[in-house]
Short mmCIF file of C-alpha atoms and ligand atoms in Angstrom, two decimals:
data_model
loop_
_atom_site.label_atom_id
_atom_site.label_comp_id
_atom_site.label_asym_id
_atom_site.label_seq_id
_atom_site.Cartn_x
_atom_site.Cartn_y
_atom_site.Cartn_z
CA MET A 1 14.67 9.31 5.72
CA SER A 2 12.99 8.43 9.01
CA LEU A 3 9.43 9.34 9.71
CA ARG A 4 10.48 12.29 11.83
CA GLU A 5 12.86 13.58 9.16
CA PHE A 6 9.99 13.27 6.61
CA ILE A 7 7.54 15.15 8.89
CA ASN A 8 10.20 18.02 9.27
CA LYS A 9 10.67 18.14 5.54
CA VAL A 10 6.95 18.40 4.95
CA GLU A 11 6.69 21.14 7.61
CA GLU A 12 9.45 23.08 5.88
CA ARG A 13 7.34 22.98 2.73
CA GLY A 14 4.35 24.35 4.62
CA GLU A 15 2.32 21.23 4.10
CA LEU A 16 1.99 20.17 7.71
CA LEU A 17 -1.10 20.76 9.92
CA ARG A 18 -0.28 20.62 13.56
CA ILE A 19 -3.23 20.13 15.83
CA GLU A 20 -2.35 20.97 19.44
CA ARG A 21 -5.84 20.67 21.06
CA ASN A 22 -6.90 17.37 22.52
CA VAL A 23 -8.56 15.03 19.88
CA ASN A 24 -10.63 11.91 20.33
CA PRO A 25 -9.15 8.82 18.60
CA LYS A 26 -12.72 7.61 18.19
CA LEU A 27 -13.93 8.99 14.87
CA GLU A 28 -12.57 12.57 15.36
CA ILE A 29 -9.17 11.81 14.07
CA ALA A 30 -10.72 10.11 10.92
CA ARG A 31 -12.95 13.12 10.40
CA ILE A 32 -10.09 15.61 10.56
CA LEU A 33 -7.82 13.47 8.29
CA ASN A 34 -10.61 13.22 5.82
CA GLU A 35 -11.31 17.08 5.88
CA ASN A 36 -7.64 17.81 5.42
CA SER A 37 -6.65 15.22 2.87
CA ASN A 38 -4.20 17.42 1.05
CA ARG A 39 -1.96 17.98 4.19
CA VAL A 40 -0.04 15.75 6.51
CA VAL A 41 -1.73 16.15 9.93
CA LEU A 42 0.15 15.75 13.26
CA PHE A 43 -2.04 15.48 16.35
CA GLU A 44 0.04 16.54 19.33
CA ASN A 45 -2.49 15.64 22.01
CA VAL A 46 -4.65 12.53 21.66
CA GLY A 47 -7.24 11.38 24.29
CA ASN A 48 -5.35 10.62 27.53
CA SER A 49 -2.50 8.95 25.77
CA ASN A 50 1.26 9.91 25.66
CA TYR A 51 1.43 9.04 21.93
CA ARG A 52 1.16 11.56 19.16
CA VAL A 53 -0.62 10.56 15.94
CA VAL A 54 0.21 11.35 12.30
CA GLY A 55 -1.96 10.87 9.33
CA ASN A 56 -2.21 11.59 5.54
CA LEU A 57 1.52 10.84 5.29
CA CYS A 58 1.56 9.87 1.76
CA ASN A 59 -1.69 11.01 0.21
CA LYS A 60 0.12 12.17 -2.95
CA ARG A 61 2.79 10.71 -5.19
CA GLU A 62 4.91 13.88 -4.52
CA ASN A 63 5.31 12.76 -0.85
CA PHE A 64 6.98 9.52 -2.01
CA ALA A 65 9.17 11.49 -4.38
CA ILE A 66 10.27 13.75 -1.48
CA ALA A 67 11.04 10.78 0.75
CA LEU A 68 13.03 8.94 -2.07
CA ASN A 69 14.59 12.16 -3.29
CA VAL A 70 13.53 11.71 -6.92
CA GLY A 71 11.17 13.57 -9.30
CA THR A 72 7.51 12.32 -9.25
CA GLY A 73 7.85 11.14 -12.86
CA ASP A 74 10.89 8.97 -11.82
CA LEU A 75 9.05 7.09 -9.12
CA LEU A 76 8.01 4.04 -11.33
CA HIS A 77 11.52 3.48 -12.49
CA ARG A 78 13.00 3.89 -9.09
CA ILE A 79 10.63 1.26 -7.63
CA ILE A 80 11.34 -1.06 -10.58
CA SER A 81 15.17 -0.58 -9.98
CA ALA A 82 14.79 -1.36 -6.14
CA ILE A 83 12.71 -4.50 -6.84
CA GLU A 84 15.51 -5.69 -9.31
CA ASN A 85 18.43 -4.66 -7.15
CA PRO A 86 17.66 -5.31 -3.43
CA THR A 87 20.52 -4.50 -1.05
CA LYS A 88 21.23 -5.63 2.47
CA PRO A 89 20.49 -3.11 5.15
CA GLU A 90 23.08 -2.42 7.94
CA ILE A 91 22.34 -4.19 11.30
CA ILE A 92 23.05 -1.80 14.23
CA LYS A 93 23.25 -2.54 18.04
CA ASN A 94 21.01 0.22 19.42
CA GLY A 95 17.91 1.45 17.57
CA ASN A 96 15.77 4.53 18.30
CA CYS A 97 12.73 2.23 18.33
CA GLN A 98 14.02 0.72 21.69
CA GLU A 99 14.50 3.89 23.65
CA VAL A 100 11.59 2.67 25.81
CA VAL A 101 10.97 -0.98 26.41
CA GLU A 102 7.74 -2.30 27.99
CA TYR A 103 7.69 -5.95 29.05
CA ASP A 104 4.14 -5.75 30.36
CA PRO A 105 2.51 -4.43 27.20
CA ASN A 106 -0.84 -2.67 27.33
CA LEU A 107 -2.20 -2.06 23.79
CA PHE A 108 -4.99 0.13 25.17
CA GLU A 109 -2.38 2.78 26.12
CA ILE A 110 -1.88 3.32 22.28
CA PRO A 111 -4.43 5.75 20.85
CA ILE A 112 -5.45 3.42 18.05
CA PRO A 113 -8.21 5.26 16.07
CA THR A 114 -11.74 4.08 15.28
CA TYR A 115 -12.45 5.21 11.71
CA THR A 116 -16.20 4.54 11.13
CA SER A 117 -19.02 3.79 13.57
CA ARG A 118 -19.72 0.45 11.91
CA ASP A 119 -16.11 -0.83 12.50
CA MET A 120 -15.55 -3.79 14.89
CA GLY A 121 -13.51 -1.39 17.08
CA PRO A 122 -10.17 0.59 16.95
CA TYR A 123 -7.66 -0.98 14.64
CA ILE A 124 -4.06 -0.58 13.45
CA THR A 125 -4.10 0.18 9.77
CA SER A 126 -0.39 0.98 9.24
CA GLY A 127 1.08 -2.10 10.98
CA VAL A 128 3.84 -3.63 9.00
CA PHE A 129 4.39 -7.31 9.99
CA ILE A 130 7.88 -8.73 9.87
CA ALA A 131 8.25 -12.49 10.21
CA ASN A 132 11.23 -14.90 9.71
CA ASP A 133 11.07 -18.33 8.05
CA PRO A 134 14.03 -20.71 8.33
CA GLU A 135 13.74 -21.48 4.51
CA TYR A 136 12.34 -18.27 3.04
CA GLY A 137 13.95 -15.59 5.31
CA PHE A 138 12.32 -12.32 6.30
CA ASN A 139 8.92 -11.18 4.96
CA MET A 140 7.36 -7.84 5.40
CA SER A 141 3.65 -7.08 4.80
CA PHE A 142 0.73 -4.95 5.94
CA HIS A 143 -2.04 -6.49 8.03
CA ARG A 144 -4.79 -4.60 9.79
CA ALA A 145 -4.96 -5.61 13.43
CA SER A 146 -7.40 -4.85 16.17
CA PRO A 147 -6.82 -5.20 19.92
CA ILE A 148 -9.12 -7.77 21.59
CA SER A 149 -7.42 -7.51 24.99
CA LYS A 150 -4.54 -5.51 26.50
CA ASN A 151 -2.01 -7.90 24.97
CA GLU A 152 -3.77 -9.57 22.04
CA LEU A 153 -4.73 -8.50 18.49
CA VAL A 154 -6.76 -10.17 15.79
CA ALA A 155 -5.22 -9.54 12.30
CA ARG A 156 -6.38 -10.05 8.81
CA ILE A 157 -3.85 -12.23 7.02
CA CYS A 158 -4.72 -12.98 3.39
CA HIS A 159 -3.48 -16.09 1.71
CA ARG A 160 -0.11 -14.78 0.69
CA ASP A 161 3.48 -15.03 2.01
CA LEU A 162 2.86 -14.50 5.79
CA TYR A 163 0.00 -16.95 5.60
CA ARG A 164 2.29 -19.54 4.00
CA TYR A 165 4.83 -19.01 6.70
CA ILE A 166 2.18 -19.73 9.33
CA LYS A 167 0.80 -22.84 7.57
CA LYS A 168 4.27 -24.18 6.92
CA SER A 169 5.39 -23.89 10.56
CA LYS A 170 2.18 -25.54 11.83
CA ASN A 171 3.01 -23.75 15.07
CA GLU A 172 3.13 -20.26 16.61
CA ILE A 173 5.48 -18.05 14.77
CA GLU A 174 7.27 -14.91 16.00
CA VAL A 175 6.28 -11.59 14.55
CA ALA A 176 7.17 -7.94 14.96
CA ILE A 177 4.58 -5.34 14.04
CA CYS A 178 6.24 -1.98 13.23
CA ILE A 179 4.32 1.33 13.24
CA GLY A 180 5.44 4.80 12.30
CA LEU A 181 7.80 3.98 9.41
CA ASP A 182 9.52 5.91 6.79
CA LEU A 183 7.86 5.87 3.36
CA SER A 184 10.37 3.69 1.65
CA VAL A 185 9.68 0.94 4.16
CA LEU A 186 5.94 1.41 3.76
CA LEU A 187 6.25 1.15 0.03
CA ALA A 188 8.50 -1.97 0.18
CA ALA A 189 6.12 -3.68 2.60
CA ALA A 190 3.32 -3.34 0.00
CA ILE A 191 5.38 -4.90 -2.72
CA SER A 192 4.44 -8.53 -3.54
CA THR A 193 7.33 -10.43 -5.04
CA ASP A 194 8.84 -13.92 -4.88
CA ILE A 195 8.41 -15.46 -1.40
CA LYS A 196 12.20 -15.57 -1.01
CA THR A 197 12.60 -11.79 -1.55
CA ASN A 198 13.18 -9.86 1.64
CA GLU A 199 11.20 -6.67 1.31
CA LEU A 200 13.55 -4.97 3.82
CA GLU A 201 16.24 -5.25 1.18
CA ILE A 202 13.97 -3.46 -1.37
CA ALA A 203 13.29 -0.76 1.18
CA ASN A 204 17.11 -0.35 1.70
CA SER A 205 17.45 0.07 -2.05
CA LEU A 206 14.73 2.68 -2.12
CA SER A 207 16.38 4.66 0.77
CA ARG A 208 18.97 3.54 3.28
CA VAL A 209 17.43 1.61 6.22
CA GLU A 210 19.12 0.41 9.46
CA LEU A 211 17.90 -2.65 11.27
CA VAL A 212 17.98 -3.59 14.92
CA ARG A 213 17.19 -6.99 16.58
CA CYS A 214 13.90 -7.18 18.59
CA LYS A 215 14.26 -7.45 22.40
CA THR A 216 12.35 -10.72 22.75
CA LYS A 217 12.17 -12.13 19.20
CA ASP A 218 14.75 -13.21 16.64
CA ILE A 219 13.49 -10.59 14.14
CA LEU A 220 15.18 -7.55 12.63
CA VAL A 221 13.15 -4.34 12.42
CA PRO A 222 13.79 -0.83 11.04
CA ALA A 223 15.68 0.90 13.86
CA ASP A 224 13.86 4.16 13.38
CA SER A 225 10.36 2.66 13.72
CA GLU A 226 8.30 4.69 16.14
CA ILE A 227 6.68 1.67 17.77
CA VAL A 228 7.34 -2.12 17.57
CA LEU A 229 4.94 -4.62 18.96
CA GLU A 230 6.83 -7.97 19.56
CA GLY A 231 4.71 -11.16 19.74
CA ASN A 232 3.66 -14.53 18.32
CA ILE A 233 0.99 -15.28 15.80
CA THR A 234 -0.96 -18.04 17.72
CA MET A 235 -2.94 -20.88 16.14
CA ARG A 236 -6.09 -19.45 17.74
CA LYS A 237 -8.80 -17.66 15.71
CA HIS A 238 -11.12 -14.78 16.52
CA LYS A 239 -13.81 -12.88 14.74
CA GLU A 240 -12.36 -10.11 12.59
CA GLY A 241 -14.41 -7.27 11.11
CA PRO A 242 -16.36 -5.47 9.83
CA PHE A 243 -13.76 -3.06 8.66
CA PRO A 244 -13.57 -0.75 5.58
CA ASP A 245 -11.91 -1.78 2.46
CA ILE A 246 -9.96 0.12 -0.13
CA THR A 247 -13.13 0.09 -2.25
CA LYS A 248 -14.90 2.38 0.34
CA THR A 249 -17.21 -0.54 1.18
CA TYR A 250 -17.11 -2.90 4.13
CA ASP A 251 -15.20 -6.06 4.06
CA ILE A 252 -16.89 -9.25 5.39
CA VAL A 253 -16.45 -10.68 8.87
CA ARG A 254 -14.00 -13.66 9.06
CA GLU A 255 -12.26 -15.81 11.65
CA GLU A 256 -8.67 -14.58 11.74
CA PHE A 257 -5.40 -15.45 13.66
CA VAL A 258 -4.87 -14.04 17.18
CA ILE A 259 -1.55 -12.35 17.90
CA LYS A 260 -0.21 -12.35 21.41
CA ILE A 261 2.05 -9.37 22.18
CA ASP A 262 4.87 -9.90 24.73
CA CYS A 263 6.73 -6.62 24.57
CA ILE A 264 6.31 -3.09 23.09
CA THR A 265 9.23 -0.99 22.36
CA HIS A 266 9.04 2.58 21.21
CA ARG A 267 10.75 5.89 20.68
CA ARG A 268 10.46 8.59 23.36
CA ASN A 269 7.39 10.72 22.59
CA PRO A 270 6.24 8.23 20.02
CA ILE A 271 4.20 8.88 16.84
CA PHE A 272 1.47 6.51 15.86
CA HIS A 273 0.64 6.44 12.13
CA ALA A 274 -3.03 6.52 11.46
CA LEU A 275 -3.52 5.40 7.92
CA LEU A 276 -7.02 6.47 6.97
CA PRO A 277 -8.80 3.48 5.34
CA ALA A 278 -9.88 3.92 1.71
CA SER A 279 -7.98 7.25 1.57
CA LYS A 280 -5.55 8.21 -1.20
CA GLU A 281 -2.81 7.09 1.18
CA HIS A 282 -4.28 3.65 1.35
CA GLU A 283 -4.75 3.60 -2.38
CA LEU A 284 -1.35 4.74 -3.34
CA LEU A 285 0.32 2.26 -1.12
CA MET A 286 -1.76 -0.54 -2.56
CA GLY A 287 -1.53 0.65 -6.14
CA MET A 288 1.86 2.04 -6.67
CA PRO A 289 3.83 -1.21 -6.07
CA ARG A 290 1.58 -2.93 -8.66
CA GLU A 291 2.38 -0.40 -11.40
CA PRO A 292 6.01 -1.59 -11.95
CA ILE A 293 4.80 -5.17 -12.28
CA ILE A 294 2.21 -4.25 -14.89
CA TYR A 295 4.81 -2.10 -16.61
CA ASN A 296 7.40 -4.91 -16.82
CA ALA A 297 4.76 -7.39 -18.13
CA VAL A 298 3.46 -4.98 -20.83
CA ASN A 299 7.04 -4.15 -21.80
CA GLU A 300 7.57 -7.73 -22.58
CA VAL A 301 4.99 -7.72 -25.43
CA CYS A 302 5.31 -4.04 -26.66
CA LYS A 303 6.93 -0.74 -25.76
CA CYS A 304 5.43 0.51 -22.56
CA ARG A 305 5.78 4.21 -21.60
CA ASP A 306 3.79 4.52 -18.39
CA VAL A 307 1.22 2.81 -16.14
CA LEU A 308 -1.37 4.24 -13.73
CA LEU A 309 -3.71 2.43 -11.42
CA THR A 310 -6.35 5.14 -11.26
CA HIS A 311 -7.76 6.83 -8.16
CA GLY A 312 -11.39 6.35 -9.44
CA GLY A 313 -10.67 2.65 -9.73
CA CYS A 314 -9.56 2.51 -6.08
CA SER A 315 -5.88 2.27 -7.33
CA TRP A 316 -6.53 -1.41 -7.78
CA LEU A 317 -9.23 -2.28 -10.21
CA HIS A 318 -8.71 0.16 -13.04
CA CYS A 319 -5.59 0.88 -15.10
CA VAL A 320 -4.45 3.08 -17.86
CA ILE A 321 -1.39 2.09 -19.95
CA LYS A 322 0.50 4.36 -22.23
CA ILE A 323 2.31 2.58 -25.08
CA ASP A 324 4.50 3.44 -28.05
CA LYS A 325 2.28 1.52 -30.61
CA ARG A 326 4.43 -0.12 -33.32
CA ASN A 327 2.15 -2.95 -34.43
CA GLU A 328 -1.57 -3.08 -34.88
CA ASP A 329 -2.08 -5.62 -32.09
CA ASP A 330 0.11 -3.92 -29.54
CA GLY A 331 -2.92 -2.47 -27.70
CA LYS A 332 -4.56 -5.88 -27.31
CA LYS A 333 -1.33 -7.59 -26.37
CA ALA A 334 -0.84 -4.92 -23.68
CA ILE A 335 -4.27 -5.52 -22.25
CA ASN A 336 -3.73 -9.32 -21.99
CA ALA A 337 -0.32 -8.80 -20.47
CA ALA A 338 -1.67 -6.38 -17.88
CA PHE A 339 -4.53 -8.62 -16.72
CA LYS A 340 -2.08 -11.46 -16.29
CA ALA A 341 0.30 -9.29 -14.24
CA HIS A 342 -2.36 -7.88 -11.94
CA PRO A 343 -5.31 -10.43 -12.00
CA SER A 344 -7.34 -8.30 -9.54
CA MET A 345 -7.76 -5.62 -12.23
CA LYS A 346 -11.17 -5.33 -13.94
CA HIS A 347 -10.91 -2.58 -16.49
CA VAL A 348 -7.81 -1.62 -18.59
CA VAL A 349 -7.51 1.28 -21.03
CA VAL A 350 -4.54 1.43 -23.41
CA VAL A 351 -3.63 4.78 -25.00
CA ASP A 352 -0.97 6.25 -27.22
CA ASN A 353 2.06 8.27 -26.22
CA ASP A 354 0.39 11.61 -26.73
CA ILE A 355 -2.11 11.10 -23.92
CA ASP A 356 -1.44 12.28 -20.39
CA ILE A 357 -2.57 9.18 -18.42
CA HIS A 358 -2.75 11.29 -15.15
CA ASN A 359 -5.48 13.37 -16.80
CA MET A 360 -8.72 11.36 -16.97
CA GLU A 361 -10.37 13.80 -19.37
CA GLU A 362 -7.53 13.10 -21.85
CA VAL A 363 -8.00 9.33 -21.39
CA GLU A 364 -11.77 9.69 -21.98
CA TRP A 365 -11.00 11.81 -25.00
CA ALA A 366 -8.86 9.05 -26.46
CA ILE A 367 -11.78 6.57 -25.85
CA ALA A 368 -14.22 8.97 -27.38
CA THR A 369 -12.27 9.59 -30.55
CA ARG A 370 -10.09 6.44 -31.18
CA PHE A 371 -12.02 3.49 -29.82
CA GLN A 372 -14.60 1.28 -31.53
CA ALA A 373 -16.32 -1.33 -29.40
CA GLY A 374 -16.77 -3.72 -32.33
CA ARG A 375 -13.08 -3.62 -33.12
CA ASP A 376 -11.08 -2.67 -29.97
CA LEU A 377 -12.86 -4.31 -27.03
CA ILE A 378 -11.73 -7.38 -25.07
CA ILE A 379 -14.15 -8.95 -22.69
CA LYS A 380 -13.16 -11.96 -20.54
CA LYS A 381 -14.59 -13.85 -17.55
CA GLU A 382 -11.89 -14.73 -14.99
CA LYS A 383 -10.96 -14.74 -11.25
CA GLY A 384 -10.66 -11.09 -10.13
CA SER A 385 -10.26 -9.19 -6.89
CA SER A 386 -11.71 -10.35 -3.53
CA LEU A 387 -12.20 -6.62 -2.88
CA ASP A 388 -14.78 -6.11 -5.71
CA PRO A 389 -18.28 -6.25 -4.16
CA SER A 390 -19.76 -7.03 -7.57
CA ALA A 391 -17.72 -10.12 -8.28
CA ASN A 392 -19.12 -13.60 -7.71
CA GLU A 393 -18.48 -15.44 -4.46
CA ASP A 394 -15.68 -17.43 -6.15
CA ARG A 395 -14.21 -14.09 -7.29
CA THR A 396 -15.06 -14.74 -10.99
CA THR A 397 -15.77 -11.42 -12.70
CA TYR A 398 -16.09 -9.96 -16.16
CA LYS A 399 -12.97 -7.95 -17.20
CA VAL A 400 -12.93 -5.39 -19.92
CA GLY A 401 -9.97 -4.13 -21.93
CA ILE A 402 -10.29 -1.02 -24.09
CA ASP A 403 -7.79 -0.39 -26.84
CA ALA A 404 -8.02 3.33 -27.33
CA THR A 405 -4.88 3.62 -29.53
CA ILE A 406 -5.07 5.09 -33.05
CA PRO A 407 -5.78 2.27 -35.63
CA PHE A 408 -2.99 1.91 -38.20
CA ASP A 409 -5.37 1.17 -41.11
CA MET A 410 -7.01 4.72 -40.90
CA ASP A 411 -5.57 8.02 -41.73
CA GLY A 412 -3.61 9.05 -38.63
CA ARG A 413 -4.21 12.74 -39.33
CA LYS A 414 -7.87 12.36 -38.29
CA PHE A 415 -6.82 11.63 -34.69
CA LYS A 416 -4.44 14.48 -34.01
CA ARG A 417 -5.50 16.80 -31.29
CA ILE A 418 -5.82 20.52 -32.51
CA LYS A 419 -3.44 23.02 -31.07
CA LEU A 420 -5.33 26.22 -30.43
CA GLY A 421 -3.46 29.41 -31.22
CA GLU A 422 -0.75 27.50 -33.08
C1 FMN B 501 -2.32 0.05 3.59
C2 FMN B 501 -2.39 -1.48 3.27
C3 FMN B 501 -3.20 -2.33 4.04
C4 FMN B 501 -3.21 -3.68 3.80
N1 FMN B 501 -3.91 -4.53 4.63
C5 FMN B 501 -3.82 -5.77 4.54
C6 FMN B 501 -4.48 -6.73 5.43
O1 FMN B 501 -5.20 -6.27 6.31
N2 FMN B 501 -4.35 -8.03 5.27
C7 FMN B 501 -3.56 -8.51 4.32
O2 FMN B 501 -3.41 -9.76 4.20
N3 FMN B 501 -2.92 -7.74 3.39
C8 FMN B 501 -3.05 -6.46 3.45
N4 FMN B 501 -2.45 -5.55 2.59
C9 FMN B 501 -1.76 -6.19 1.40
C10 FMN B 501 -0.46 -6.72 1.68
O3 FMN B 501 0.21 -6.21 2.65
C11 FMN B 501 0.43 -6.65 0.40
O4 FMN B 501 -0.21 -7.15 -0.65
C12 FMN B 501 1.79 -7.27 0.58
O5 FMN B 501 2.50 -7.06 -0.54
C13 FMN B 501 1.68 -8.75 0.68
O6 FMN B 501 3.06 -9.20 0.82
P1 FMN B 501 3.53 -10.57 0.47
O7 FMN B 501 3.57 -10.64 -1.04
O8 FMN B 501 4.94 -10.61 0.96
O9 FMN B 501 2.61 -11.59 1.08
C14 FMN B 501 -2.44 -4.26 2.75
C15 FMN B 501 -1.59 -3.32 1.98
C16 FMN B 501 -1.59 -2.03 2.22
C17 FMN B 501 -0.80 -1.09 1.39
#
């Protein structure tokens, strides 16, 4: 389902806010998105630009469920299945994303928002980078990118797959930055798997995606992208930051790669996706693709029922795991497996099958009535997340696992929740 089809669907459900008056991409868009966090917002008229802007696209799990045509409760297993069964997208000759082709690109014509007054400047938060390596094939990942001239960006590229592509080539590499994508592509781009896995194939398994070849690069991009920036990642570096992180704190300033843009293609009347930093949308895109990885790892050591990276834990640092406890040490085994699967995580709570892990009051109730620190606590010192401001410089941090499952050596009846009126 393309971004436009998704916006129409949301509008039919009465969950779209259209703003027709002119808005300023500097801070005003961020303010309006933040104030209307429960609705998708479409800005029809932005600064003096011809582009429209959409935000809050996937601020709730239900929106992913709409885009993937599944129930919200089935999302986890749908993502697991797509990761395990990637399928090749069809390659087509003419894509909507190439309705307009600009060989003399000017990034300043795109109404890229500034989100906080401390930011280095405007920056693209929803840019999905697609690169091709002769050995590993296509890779798709998110990287924030800020314009430093009319045809150059500086982008934050962590030491993951794309970084390895750059280091391996020892030279400039071609890249396409796609903006305004359907939710299955966004979700797939946020998935971290084996370097040889093509995330475009995961996207295609989530929901059918067609690809088209770029105009100036040997790269395939989703044909329904709203905007595609075609360019090269140069070997030059430039100051990057400060910008906000998912933790609602500021990331540090670093030297990062400069990207030179040679061509911009876009749909007619294009829509730019403003992904509000540290919003639920940002959190869900970061956290949801990690949940299947944690689920699979826990399922290797005991029967896992559900996994949630919690909103309060920035959908990255805190996790609640629901298990079907069959052995006394299942809770502790689940904690250890979860930390191994997602090393950025700092606090894990394991609960029994009767707890709704989407209800934090129930999770706290399980801790209050079933957990004993002297018996059920795991503390370890390990490398954690680079995003955690409280971690040491080398990323070491204390991690805590709480086994809040009912102990088998006590009378189980003591732990049953009352049923009022029954
Ligand atoms: C909204 C969003 C923004 C992100 N921003 C960045 C970023 O600026 N730099 C970065 O290196 N990774 C960023 N990431 C994380 C990577 O895109 C993500 O971990 C991806 O799965 C890495 O892909 P890889 O395993 O193919 O390297 C972001 C993820 C999301 C969901």
